[in-house]
Short mmCIF file of C-alpha atoms and ligand atoms in Angstrom, two decimals:
data_model
loop_
_atom_site.label_atom_id
_atom_site.label_comp_id
_atom_site.label_asym_id
_atom_site.label_seq_id
_atom_site.Cartn_x
_atom_site.Cartn_y
_atom_site.Cartn_z
CA UNK A 1 -16.78 -61.03 -37.57
CA UNK A 2 -20.29 -59.67 -36.99
CA UNK A 3 -20.09 -60.68 -33.32
CA UNK A 4 -16.80 -58.82 -32.92
CA UNK A 5 -18.22 -55.80 -34.64
CA UNK A 6 -21.35 -55.87 -32.42
CA UNK A 7 -19.19 -56.20 -29.28
CA UNK A 8 -17.12 -53.21 -30.30
CA UNK A 9 -20.21 -51.08 -30.88
CA UNK A 10 -21.59 -52.23 -27.50
CA UNK A 11 -18.33 -51.37 -25.77
CA UNK A 12 -18.34 -47.96 -27.41
CA UNK A 13 -21.97 -47.35 -26.28
CA UNK A 14 -21.12 -48.40 -22.74
CA UNK A 15 -18.04 -46.15 -22.58
CA UNK A 16 -19.89 -43.20 -24.12
CA UNK A 17 -22.76 -43.67 -21.65
CA UNK A 18 -20.35 -43.82 -18.73
CA UNK A 19 -18.63 -40.71 -19.97
CA UNK A 20 -21.96 -38.87 -20.32
CA UNK A 21 -23.10 -39.97 -16.83
CA UNK A 22 -19.80 -38.73 -15.40
CA UNK A 23 -20.12 -35.38 -17.16
CA UNK A 24 -23.75 -35.10 -16.02
CA UNK A 25 -22.85 -35.96 -12.39
CA UNK A 26 -19.99 -33.51 -12.17
CA UNK A 27 -21.31 -30.65 -14.35
CA UNK A 28 -24.70 -30.54 -12.65
CA UNK A 29 -23.42 -31.23 -9.15
CA UNK A 30 -25.52 -34.40 -8.94
CA UNK A 31 -22.36 -36.12 -7.69
CA UNK A 32 -22.92 -34.51 -4.26
CA UNK A 33 -26.43 -35.93 -4.03
CA UNK A 34 -25.17 -39.31 -5.13
CA UNK A 35 -22.40 -39.22 -2.51
CA UNK A 36 -24.86 -38.21 0.16
CA UNK A 37 -27.20 -41.11 -0.71
CA UNK A 38 -24.32 -43.52 -0.92
CA UNK A 39 -23.20 -42.48 2.52
CA UNK A 40 -26.67 -42.90 4.02
CA UNK A 41 -26.85 -46.29 2.44
CA UNK A 42 -23.46 -47.23 3.96
CA UNK A 43 -24.59 -45.91 7.35
CA UNK A 44 -27.40 -48.42 7.35
CA UNK A 45 -24.78 -51.10 7.86
CA UNK A 46 -22.90 -49.34 10.63
CA UNK A 47 -23.63 -48.60 14.27
CA UNK A 48 -22.86 -44.94 15.05
CA UNK A 49 -22.04 -43.22 18.26
CA UNK A 50 -22.85 -39.59 19.09
CA UNK A 51 -20.82 -37.16 21.21
CA UNK A 52 -22.26 -33.86 22.27
CA UNK A 53 -20.23 -30.69 22.80
CA UNK A 54 -22.62 -28.20 24.41
CA UNK A 55 -21.86 -24.47 24.30
CA UNK A 56 -22.45 -24.09 28.06
CA UNK A 57 -21.86 -26.48 30.95
CA UNK A 58 -24.60 -27.15 33.52
CA UNK A 59 -23.29 -24.23 35.56
CA UNK A 60 -23.75 -21.98 32.50
CA UNK A 61 -20.04 -21.63 32.02
CA UNK A 62 -18.63 -21.41 28.52
CA UNK A 63 -17.35 -24.72 27.23
CA UNK A 64 -13.96 -24.02 25.73
CA UNK A 65 -14.14 -27.12 23.62
CA UNK A 66 -17.26 -25.79 21.94
CA UNK A 67 -15.36 -22.72 20.81
CA UNK A 68 -12.47 -24.81 19.58
CA UNK A 69 -14.72 -27.08 17.61
CA UNK A 70 -16.46 -24.03 16.08
CA UNK A 71 -13.10 -22.54 15.02
CA UNK A 72 -12.04 -25.88 13.62
CA UNK A 73 -15.25 -26.58 11.70
CA UNK A 74 -15.40 -23.14 10.25
CA UNK A 75 -11.96 -23.65 8.77
CA UNK A 76 -12.80 -26.91 7.01
CA UNK A 77 -12.76 -27.00 3.23
CA UNK A 78 -16.04 -29.00 3.36
CA UNK A 79 -17.69 -25.88 4.84
CA UNK A 80 -17.32 -24.24 1.48
CA UNK A 81 -18.75 -27.27 -0.22
CA UNK A 82 -21.82 -27.51 1.96
CA UNK A 83 -25.24 -26.67 0.50
CA UNK A 84 -25.45 -23.39 2.40
CA UNK A 85 -23.14 -21.52 4.76
CA UNK A 86 -23.26 -18.23 6.62
CA UNK A 87 -20.77 -15.60 5.65
CA UNK A 88 -19.50 -12.99 8.17
CA UNK A 89 -16.91 -10.29 8.02
CA UNK A 90 -13.84 -11.16 10.05
CA UNK A 91 -11.73 -8.98 12.30
CA UNK A 92 -10.00 -7.41 9.36
CA UNK A 93 -12.22 -5.38 7.02
CA UNK A 94 -11.43 -7.49 3.93
CA UNK A 95 -11.69 -10.86 5.74
CA UNK A 96 -14.72 -13.08 5.22
CA UNK A 97 -15.31 -16.01 7.53
CA UNK A 98 -17.68 -18.91 7.11
CA UNK A 99 -20.10 -19.95 9.86
CA UNK A 100 -22.31 -23.00 10.29
CA UNK A 101 -26.08 -22.58 10.16
CA UNK A 102 -28.28 -24.11 12.89
CA UNK A 103 -28.79 -27.82 12.28
CA UNK A 104 -26.34 -27.84 9.39
CA UNK A 105 -24.40 -31.05 8.94
CA UNK A 106 -20.77 -31.05 7.91
CA UNK A 107 -18.49 -33.97 7.11
CA UNK A 108 -14.85 -34.41 7.92
CA UNK A 109 -12.20 -37.06 7.21
CA UNK A 110 -9.63 -38.10 9.76
CA UNK A 111 -7.12 -41.01 9.49
CA UNK A 112 -9.25 -42.52 6.73
CA UNK A 113 -12.47 -42.40 8.78
CA UNK A 114 -15.48 -40.24 7.92
CA UNK A 115 -17.14 -38.29 10.72
CA UNK A 116 -20.11 -35.92 10.78
CA UNK A 117 -20.73 -32.83 12.81
CA UNK A 118 -24.26 -31.51 13.36
CA UNK A 119 -24.73 -27.95 14.58
CA UNK A 120 -27.73 -28.66 16.74
CA UNK A 121 -29.84 -25.79 18.03
CA UNK A 122 -32.61 -26.67 20.47
CA UNK A 123 -34.43 -24.36 22.94
CA UNK A 124 -31.89 -21.63 22.22
CA UNK A 125 -29.02 -23.93 23.20
CA UNK A 126 -26.23 -24.65 20.72
CA UNK A 127 -24.53 -28.03 20.72
CA UNK A 128 -22.15 -29.66 18.32
CA UNK A 129 -22.91 -33.29 17.86
CA UNK A 130 -20.16 -35.54 16.55
CA UNK A 131 -21.26 -38.71 14.81
CA UNK A 132 -18.58 -41.43 14.54
CA UNK A 133 -18.91 -44.99 13.42
CA UNK A 134 -18.46 -47.36 16.33
CA UNK A 135 -15.91 -49.31 14.32
CA UNK A 136 -13.70 -46.18 14.02
CA UNK A 137 -14.27 -44.74 17.42
CA UNK A 138 -11.52 -46.43 19.39
CA UNK A 139 -9.00 -45.75 16.67
CA UNK A 140 -9.66 -42.10 15.99
CA UNK A 141 -11.67 -40.36 18.74
CA UNK A 142 -8.81 -39.25 20.99
CA UNK A 143 -6.39 -38.28 18.24
CA UNK A 144 -9.19 -36.52 16.43
CA UNK A 145 -10.06 -34.38 19.46
CA UNK A 146 -6.40 -33.58 19.95
CA UNK A 147 -6.19 -32.63 16.30
CA UNK A 148 -9.10 -30.24 16.75
CA UNK A 149 -7.34 -28.70 19.78
CA UNK A 150 -4.10 -28.07 17.91
CA UNK A 151 -5.68 -26.83 14.70
CA UNK A 152 -7.89 -24.34 16.53
CA UNK A 153 -4.94 -23.17 18.67
CA UNK A 154 -2.90 -22.63 15.49
CA UNK A 155 -5.74 -20.70 13.87
CA UNK A 156 -6.18 -18.57 17.04
CA UNK A 157 -2.51 -17.82 16.94
CA UNK A 158 -2.62 -16.76 13.31
CA UNK A 159 -5.69 -14.62 13.71
CA UNK A 160 -4.83 -12.93 16.99
CA UNK A 161 -3.95 -9.28 16.92
CA UNK A 162 -0.28 -8.94 17.57
CA UNK A 163 0.92 -6.56 20.26
CA UNK A 164 4.17 -4.74 20.92
CA UNK A 165 5.05 -4.68 24.63
CA UNK A 166 7.42 -2.08 25.95
CA UNK A 167 8.88 -2.11 29.46
CA UNK A 168 8.46 0.95 31.60
CA UNK A 169 10.21 2.03 34.71
CA UNK A 170 8.79 1.02 38.08
CA UNK A 171 7.90 4.62 38.81
CA UNK A 172 6.41 5.37 35.35
CA UNK A 173 2.88 5.78 36.77
CA UNK A 174 0.83 6.83 33.78
CA UNK A 175 -2.47 6.28 35.51
CA UNK A 176 -3.43 3.80 32.84
CA UNK A 177 -5.14 0.91 34.60
CA UNK A 178 -6.50 -0.78 31.55
CA UNK A 179 -5.50 -4.42 32.00
CA UNK A 180 -5.39 -4.90 28.25
CA UNK A 181 -2.59 -2.37 28.02
CA UNK A 182 -0.78 -3.21 31.23
CA UNK A 183 0.88 -6.37 32.26
CA UNK A 184 2.99 -5.66 35.29
CA UNK A 185 5.93 -3.66 34.00
CA UNK A 186 4.94 -3.98 30.40
CA UNK A 187 2.79 -1.59 28.41
CA UNK A 188 1.42 -2.68 25.08
CA UNK A 189 0.18 -1.24 21.80
CA UNK A 190 -1.07 -3.00 18.66
CA UNK A 191 1.81 -4.31 16.63
CA UNK A 192 1.15 -3.41 13.02
CA UNK A 193 4.66 -3.25 11.56
CA UNK A 194 4.26 -4.11 7.83
CA UNK A 195 7.64 -5.77 7.42
CA UNK A 196 7.67 -9.36 6.16
CA UNK A 197 10.41 -11.67 4.88
CA UNK A 198 9.21 -10.83 1.39
CA UNK A 199 9.80 -7.12 1.88
CA UNK A 200 13.33 -7.48 3.14
CA UNK A 201 16.17 -7.32 0.61
CA UNK A 202 18.21 -10.32 1.55
CA UNK A 203 19.49 -13.47 -0.10
CA UNK A 204 16.52 -15.74 -0.75
CA UNK A 205 18.39 -18.80 0.45
CA UNK A 206 19.23 -17.10 3.75
CA UNK A 207 15.61 -16.02 4.28
CA UNK A 208 14.41 -19.57 3.58
CA UNK A 209 16.88 -20.95 6.02
CA UNK A 210 15.70 -18.60 8.75
CA UNK A 211 12.06 -19.45 7.94
CA UNK A 212 12.63 -23.19 8.11
CA UNK A 213 14.74 -22.77 11.26
CA UNK A 214 11.81 -20.95 12.92
CA UNK A 215 9.28 -23.49 11.62
CA UNK A 216 11.22 -26.47 12.93
CA UNK A 217 11.79 -24.64 16.23
CA UNK A 218 8.07 -24.11 16.91
CA UNK A 219 7.37 -27.78 16.17
CA UNK A 220 10.12 -29.02 18.47
CA UNK A 221 8.44 -28.82 21.90
CA UNK A 222 8.83 -32.56 22.67
CA UNK A 223 12.39 -32.52 21.43
CA UNK A 224 13.50 -29.65 23.67
CA UNK A 225 11.57 -31.25 26.53
CA UNK A 226 13.35 -34.56 26.07
CA UNK A 227 16.73 -32.87 26.03
CA UNK A 228 15.86 -30.95 29.17
CA UNK A 229 16.54 -27.66 27.39
CA UNK A 230 14.61 -24.42 27.67
CA UNK A 231 12.38 -24.20 24.60
CA UNK A 232 13.86 -21.07 23.18
CA UNK A 233 15.82 -20.01 20.13
CA UNK A 234 18.16 -17.04 20.22
CA UNK A 235 19.15 -14.98 17.21
CA UNK A 236 21.86 -12.36 16.93
CA UNK A 237 21.33 -9.84 14.09
CA UNK A 238 24.41 -7.74 13.61
CA UNK A 239 25.43 -5.17 11.03
CA UNK A 240 25.66 -1.47 10.36
CA UNK A 241 22.80 0.93 10.94
CA UNK A 242 19.96 0.91 8.43
CA UNK A 243 20.59 -2.62 7.14
CA UNK A 244 17.22 -4.00 8.24
CA UNK A 245 17.83 -5.62 11.64
CA UNK A 246 14.74 -4.09 13.31
CA UNK A 247 12.68 -4.75 10.20
CA UNK A 248 13.81 -8.32 10.30
CA UNK A 249 12.64 -8.68 13.91
CA UNK A 250 9.22 -7.40 12.80
CA UNK A 251 9.25 -9.83 9.88
CA UNK A 252 10.01 -12.70 12.27
CA UNK A 253 7.16 -11.71 14.59
CA UNK A 254 4.75 -11.39 11.62
CA UNK A 255 5.90 -14.74 10.29
CA UNK A 256 5.38 -16.50 13.60
CA UNK A 257 2.34 -14.43 14.59
CA UNK A 258 4.05 -13.78 17.91
CA UNK A 259 3.77 -10.73 20.16
CA UNK A 260 6.94 -8.67 20.51
CA UNK A 261 8.49 -7.79 23.88
CA UNK A 262 11.00 -4.98 23.33
CA UNK A 263 13.28 -4.78 26.31
CA UNK A 264 14.76 -1.35 26.89
CA UNK A 265 17.74 -2.10 29.14
CA UNK A 266 18.09 1.57 30.12
CA UNK A 267 14.75 1.17 31.92
CA UNK A 268 15.80 -1.91 33.81
CA UNK A 269 17.03 -1.03 37.28
CA UNK A 270 18.54 -4.29 38.45
CA UNK A 271 18.99 -7.99 37.77
CA UNK A 272 15.87 -8.87 39.66
CA UNK A 273 14.01 -6.30 37.66
CA UNK A 274 15.08 -7.97 34.46
CA UNK A 275 14.13 -11.32 35.93
CA UNK A 276 10.66 -9.94 36.68
CA UNK A 277 10.26 -8.65 33.18
CA UNK A 278 11.07 -12.03 31.67
CA UNK A 279 8.64 -13.73 34.02
CA UNK A 280 5.90 -11.41 32.88
CA UNK A 281 6.29 -12.20 29.20
CA UNK A 282 3.87 -14.64 27.64
CA UNK A 283 4.70 -17.74 25.61
CA UNK A 284 4.74 -17.54 21.82
CA UNK A 285 6.54 -14.24 21.87
CA UNK A 286 9.62 -12.64 20.39
CA UNK A 287 11.74 -11.01 23.06
CA UNK A 288 14.04 -8.36 21.63
CA UNK A 289 17.01 -6.48 23.04
CA UNK A 290 18.19 -3.88 20.48
CA UNK A 291 21.74 -2.62 20.43
CA UNK A 292 22.99 -5.08 23.06
CA UNK A 293 26.60 -4.12 22.16
CA UNK A 294 25.96 -0.62 23.35
CA UNK A 295 24.99 -1.94 26.76
CA UNK A 296 27.80 -4.46 26.98
CA UNK A 297 30.57 -2.08 25.87
CA UNK A 298 29.35 1.06 27.48
CA UNK A 299 28.16 -0.64 30.65
CA UNK A 300 29.04 1.57 33.57
CA UNK A 301 27.25 3.35 36.31
CA UNK A 302 24.02 4.08 34.50
CA UNK A 303 22.25 0.97 35.76
CA UNK A 304 22.71 -1.61 38.47
CA UNK A 305 22.05 -4.30 35.89
CA UNK A 306 24.98 -6.71 35.86
CA UNK A 307 26.45 -8.75 33.00
CA UNK A 308 25.49 -11.94 34.74
CA UNK A 309 21.91 -10.66 35.02
CA UNK A 310 21.86 -10.23 31.23
CA UNK A 311 23.47 -13.61 30.61
CA UNK A 312 20.87 -15.34 32.82
CA UNK A 313 18.22 -13.53 30.88
CA UNK A 314 19.71 -14.71 27.58
CA UNK A 315 19.90 -18.30 28.90
CA UNK A 316 16.22 -18.08 29.86
CA UNK A 317 16.88 -20.18 32.95
CA UNK A 318 14.79 -17.85 35.06
CA UNK A 319 11.78 -18.61 32.99
CA UNK A 320 9.30 -20.60 35.04
CA UNK A 321 7.28 -21.53 32.01
CA UNK A 322 10.26 -22.78 30.06
CA UNK A 323 8.27 -25.40 28.22
CA UNK A 324 6.55 -22.58 26.35
CA UNK A 325 8.27 -21.33 23.27
CA UNK A 326 10.11 -18.07 23.10
CA UNK A 327 12.25 -16.58 20.42
CA UNK A 328 14.96 -14.17 21.61
CA UNK A 329 16.55 -11.67 19.31
CA UNK A 330 19.50 -9.43 20.06
CA UNK A 331 20.78 -6.78 17.68
CA UNK A 332 24.25 -5.30 17.52
CA UNK A 333 26.14 -3.01 15.19
CA UNK A 334 29.19 -5.22 15.48
CA UNK A 335 30.22 -8.22 17.54
CA UNK A 336 33.91 -7.45 17.28
CA UNK A 337 34.36 -6.24 20.83
CA UNK A 338 31.98 -8.68 22.45
CA UNK A 339 33.18 -11.38 24.80
CA UNK A 340 32.83 -14.70 22.98
CA UNK A 341 31.24 -16.17 26.11
CA UNK A 342 28.25 -13.94 25.48
CA UNK A 343 27.90 -15.25 21.96
CA UNK A 344 28.54 -18.92 22.68
CA UNK A 345 26.30 -21.58 21.17
CA UNK A 346 23.27 -22.19 23.35
CA UNK A 347 23.21 -18.59 24.37
CA UNK A 348 23.03 -17.37 20.77
CA UNK A 349 21.89 -20.07 18.39
CA UNK A 350 21.80 -18.26 15.10
CA UNK A 351 24.08 -15.41 13.97
CA UNK A 352 22.86 -13.37 11.00
CA UNK A 353 24.96 -10.66 9.46
CA UNK A 354 23.27 -7.66 7.90
CA UNK A 355 25.69 -6.05 5.47
CA UNK A 356 25.48 -2.85 3.47
CA UNK A 357 23.94 -3.17 0.00
CA UNK A 358 25.66 -5.19 -2.63
CA UNK A 359 24.48 -5.25 -6.24
CA UNK A 360 22.08 -8.08 -5.65
CA UNK A 361 20.41 -6.26 -2.71
CA UNK A 362 20.33 -3.13 -4.88
CA UNK A 363 18.42 -5.03 -7.56
CA UNK A 364 15.94 -6.36 -5.01
CA UNK A 365 15.33 -2.84 -3.77
CA UNK A 366 15.05 -1.45 -7.32
CA UNK A 367 12.46 -4.11 -8.04
CA UNK A 368 10.42 -3.50 -4.91
CA UNK A 369 10.71 0.31 -4.74
CA UNK A 370 10.74 1.18 -8.45
CA UNK A 371 9.32 -1.95 -10.10
CA UNK A 372 12.52 -2.27 -12.13
CA UNK A 373 13.76 -5.69 -13.09
CA UNK A 374 16.44 -4.30 -15.37
CA UNK A 375 17.67 -0.93 -16.65
CA UNK A 376 20.35 0.45 -18.88
CA UNK A 377 21.97 2.09 -15.85
CA UNK A 378 22.33 -1.27 -13.96
CA UNK A 379 25.78 -2.09 -15.41
CA UNK A 380 27.05 1.29 -14.19
CA UNK A 381 25.71 0.67 -10.69
CA UNK A 382 27.24 -2.75 -10.71
CA UNK A 383 30.62 -1.35 -11.58
CA UNK A 384 30.44 1.15 -8.73
CA UNK A 385 29.61 -1.64 -6.31
CA UNK A 386 32.57 -3.59 -7.65
CA UNK A 387 34.76 -0.67 -6.74
CA UNK A 388 33.71 -1.07 -3.11
CA UNK A 389 31.16 1.66 -2.73
CA UNK A 390 28.02 0.91 -0.87
CA UNK A 391 25.12 2.42 1.03
CA UNK A 392 22.85 0.93 3.60
CA UNK A 393 19.51 -0.51 2.34
CA UNK A 394 17.80 2.21 4.35
CA UNK A 395 19.66 4.97 2.48
CA UNK A 396 19.31 3.21 -0.85
CA UNK A 397 15.56 2.55 -0.51
CA UNK A 398 14.95 6.09 0.70
CA UNK A 399 16.60 7.57 -2.42
CA UNK A 400 14.48 5.27 -4.58
CA UNK A 401 11.22 5.97 -2.80
CA UNK A 402 11.84 9.73 -2.95
CA UNK A 403 12.27 9.47 -6.75
CA UNK A 404 9.83 6.67 -7.42
CA UNK A 405 8.05 8.69 -10.11
CA UNK A 406 11.07 8.59 -12.34
CA UNK A 407 13.11 5.35 -12.18
CA UNK A 408 15.92 6.86 -14.26
CA UNK A 409 16.24 9.82 -11.95
CA UNK A 410 16.14 7.45 -8.96
CA UNK A 411 18.98 5.40 -10.39
CA UNK A 412 21.03 8.46 -11.21
CA UNK A 413 20.50 9.71 -7.64
CA UNK A 414 21.61 6.39 -6.36
CA UNK A 415 24.72 6.45 -8.58
CA UNK A 416 25.61 9.96 -7.39
CA UNK A 417 25.09 8.98 -3.78
CA UNK A 418 27.22 5.91 -4.19
CA UNK A 419 29.99 7.95 -5.85
CA UNK A 420 29.98 10.76 -3.32
CA UNK A 421 28.80 9.16 -0.09
CA UNK A 422 29.30 5.48 -0.64
CA UNK A 423 33.01 5.30 -1.41
CA UNK A 424 34.44 2.65 0.79
CA UNK A 425 31.23 2.66 2.79
CA UNK A 426 31.27 -1.10 3.13
CA UNK A 427 34.50 -0.73 4.98
CA UNK A 428 33.47 2.28 7.03
CA UNK A 429 30.52 0.66 8.68
CA UNK A 430 32.44 -0.26 11.78
CA UNK A 431 32.92 3.41 12.54
CA UNK A 432 29.23 3.62 13.45
CA UNK A 433 29.62 1.38 16.43
CA UNK A 434 27.93 3.14 19.33
CA UNK A 435 26.80 5.88 16.99
CA UNK A 436 29.78 7.98 17.73
CA UNK A 437 30.41 11.48 16.58
CA UNK A 438 29.89 10.86 12.93
CA UNK A 439 26.29 12.02 13.10
CA UNK A 440 25.43 15.58 12.40
CA UNK A 441 23.64 17.50 15.09
CA UNK A 442 19.94 17.15 14.65
CA UNK A 443 19.27 20.72 15.73
CA UNK A 444 19.62 21.97 12.24
CA UNK A 445 17.20 21.30 9.43
CA UNK A 446 18.35 18.33 7.41
CA UNK A 447 17.59 17.68 3.85
CA UNK A 448 17.42 14.22 2.50
CA UNK A 449 16.58 13.11 -1.01
CA UNK A 450 14.89 16.45 -1.63
CA UNK A 451 12.66 16.13 1.42
CA UNK A 452 13.00 18.83 4.09
CA UNK A 453 12.43 17.55 7.58
CA UNK A 454 11.33 19.89 10.31
CA UNK A 455 12.72 19.84 13.77
CA UNK A 456 9.98 18.36 15.94
CA UNK A 457 10.47 15.19 17.94
CA UNK A 458 8.09 13.10 15.89
CA UNK A 459 10.17 13.66 12.83
CA UNK A 460 13.36 13.02 14.76
CA UNK A 461 11.92 9.73 15.95
CA UNK A 462 10.85 8.86 12.43
CA UNK A 463 14.20 9.64 10.99
CA UNK A 464 15.90 7.68 13.74
CA UNK A 465 13.65 4.76 13.07
CA UNK A 466 14.29 4.81 9.39
CA UNK A 467 18.00 5.37 9.62
CA UNK A 468 17.77 8.61 7.69
CA UNK A 469 20.16 10.56 9.89
CA UNK A 470 23.28 9.09 8.44
CA UNK A 471 23.22 10.07 4.82
CA UNK A 472 23.69 13.74 5.43
CA UNK A 473 25.90 13.32 8.47
CA UNK A 474 28.36 11.08 6.73
CA UNK A 475 28.71 13.54 3.92
CA UNK A 476 29.90 16.06 6.42
CA UNK A 477 31.90 13.80 8.64
CA UNK A 478 35.62 13.80 8.05
CA UNK A 479 36.16 11.18 10.76
CA UNK A 480 34.11 8.70 8.89
CA UNK A 481 36.78 7.72 6.37
CA UNK A 482 39.33 6.54 8.84
CA UNK A 483 39.89 2.88 9.75
CA UNK A 484 37.97 1.73 6.83
CA UNK A 485 39.98 -1.08 5.29
CA UNK A 486 39.85 -3.27 8.30
CA UNK A 487 36.10 -3.46 8.24
CA UNK A 488 35.95 -3.89 4.53
CA UNK A 489 37.96 -7.05 4.87
CA UNK A 490 35.80 -8.30 7.65
CA UNK A 491 32.48 -7.77 6.10
CA UNK A 492 32.79 -8.10 2.33
CA UNK A 493 29.45 -7.78 0.57
CA UNK A 494 29.50 -11.48 -0.22
CA UNK A 495 29.16 -12.17 3.49
CA UNK A 496 25.42 -11.62 3.08
CA UNK A 497 24.57 -15.22 3.65
CA UNK A 498 26.59 -15.74 6.79
CA UNK A 499 23.96 -17.61 8.70
CA UNK A 500 25.57 -19.83 11.24
CA UNK A 501 23.34 -22.21 13.09
CA UNK A 502 24.86 -23.62 16.19
CA UNK A 503 23.66 -26.00 18.88
N1 ATP B 601 17.50 -5.24 3.82
C1 ATP B 601 16.50 -4.34 3.69
N2 ATP B 601 15.49 -4.57 2.81
C2 ATP B 601 14.49 -3.68 2.69
N3 ATP B 601 14.41 -2.52 3.42
C3 ATP B 601 15.37 -2.28 4.27
C4 ATP B 601 16.44 -3.15 4.49
N4 ATP B 601 17.22 -2.67 5.42
C5 ATP B 601 16.70 -1.49 5.79
N5 ATP B 601 15.57 -1.28 5.13
C6 ATP B 601 14.65 -0.13 5.30
O1 ATP B 601 15.40 0.84 5.98
C7 ATP B 601 14.71 1.33 7.11
C8 ATP B 601 15.51 1.13 8.37
O2 ATP B 601 15.69 -0.25 8.61
P1 ATP B 601 15.93 -0.83 10.04
O3 ATP B 601 15.41 0.09 11.11
O4 ATP B 601 15.34 -2.19 10.05
O5 ATP B 601 17.49 -0.92 10.15
P2 ATP B 601 18.38 -1.29 11.42
O6 ATP B 601 19.42 -2.22 10.93
O7 ATP B 601 17.54 -1.76 12.54
O8 ATP B 601 19.03 0.07 11.81
P3 ATP B 601 19.61 0.58 13.24
O9 ATP B 601 20.84 -0.34 13.51
O10 ATP B 601 19.97 1.95 13.03
O11 ATP B 601 18.52 0.32 14.22
C9 ATP B 601 13.36 0.62 7.11
O12 ATP B 601 12.42 1.46 6.57
C10 ATP B 601 13.54 -0.56 6.24
O13 ATP B 601 12.34 -0.85 5.58
MG1 MG B 602 17.16 -1.07 14.47
#
């Protein structure tokens, strides 16, 4: 009995001691020193091999691999765990990046093998030295270097400043010879559109499907290659004005960290001109043609650009660098009058409908614009929606933003607008095709949500951009009410999630 008792006490003492050692090691950080010593001890039994990555070649040219290794190492979690690390501000003012100190050593794990990097600095020359165990070298060296390549490329892509490229006419000589801004027929400006998938009122499931579609597309290089297909994905965004199509394009570009090439067909003189524009786009870009229906339906004498020129462009077959990914996006008010051949799978892979607001979109906007999750007026709004009234998200969000200091007033304004302007709006959307005469002349001052806009061009552009012209004009437009039922049947609010992925 005494022996059993003594053994139990001994076991308890051993367990308590182990527990205390563990607490001591982790709480004081001694675990790191222990690991370091253990690793040195292990290294005594291994032959290691060293690979140098110098910053400059013998001809004093920059070694690209050095930069990639630097980007890769600075992103490692073990950088944060190292004894000391340099901190720098990044490109953005609130960004802080980590940087290795001279002669600092950093560890990394790859495929179960441990490797070390030493940031060697001798005679003012920087070199990264990779230390790999000989036993692991054959197995991991090549895949590890490839891994560094792809991770640093990804990081570069994420961190790069996006640009918006706009095509100009051949004869648009603006005397601007800055190569950063000019690329053949394209001119570019920084792309800083704040829209993201999170800021767009749309069914969450639909957003997630688009996101995963884009994600699987950008990872599918080998797949497209094997199929002998151009590595591109084409989206058609269609729906009435002010429903978020352009914002969605910006959200896609921000999500992918891709530049945007906005093709203005009215500035394209011929098929070969369009061909040239496509050839001058870079990989990892979103190529957009807005209001394609306007071109296809109204195509006449204004340009020598032919339908087959546009179809070839959509097919991307003219693209010499077709193994580089491109996302193409076309927007339309409606695809009713469009030849199905233009929309066939392969030419357009994903169709996304952008409807007018339904109650669910209203609630998303109320939450983002007014911070309202629920309100006593919500049932009333819901009832109005059930009676078929609707407004575009642009109109709805503008009313909310203008009254954001008083959520109740904002909701009352929305209710009034729905009752007076939104009756049957869901069905009337088709009338806006081609932006016919329903808009009020912009030569008079227009009032919207209590805000008085002046006449100058900047404001006109702003209002055009934000779809603000319609609210007032529809109030005054008798022609707007006609031919409504047909469209209502075609685009019921529940059609929000009509994502169709072909091919
Ligand atoms: N679904 C939405 N969610 C959040 N905001 C939206 C939505 N739709 C439109 N908006 C807001 O309305 C404004 C106009 O949207 P946008 O320009 O994207 O519409 P559009 O469909 O491209 O219109 P148009 O066909 O006239 O070009 C933007 O400020 C945008 O933020
Ligand atoms: Mg638009």
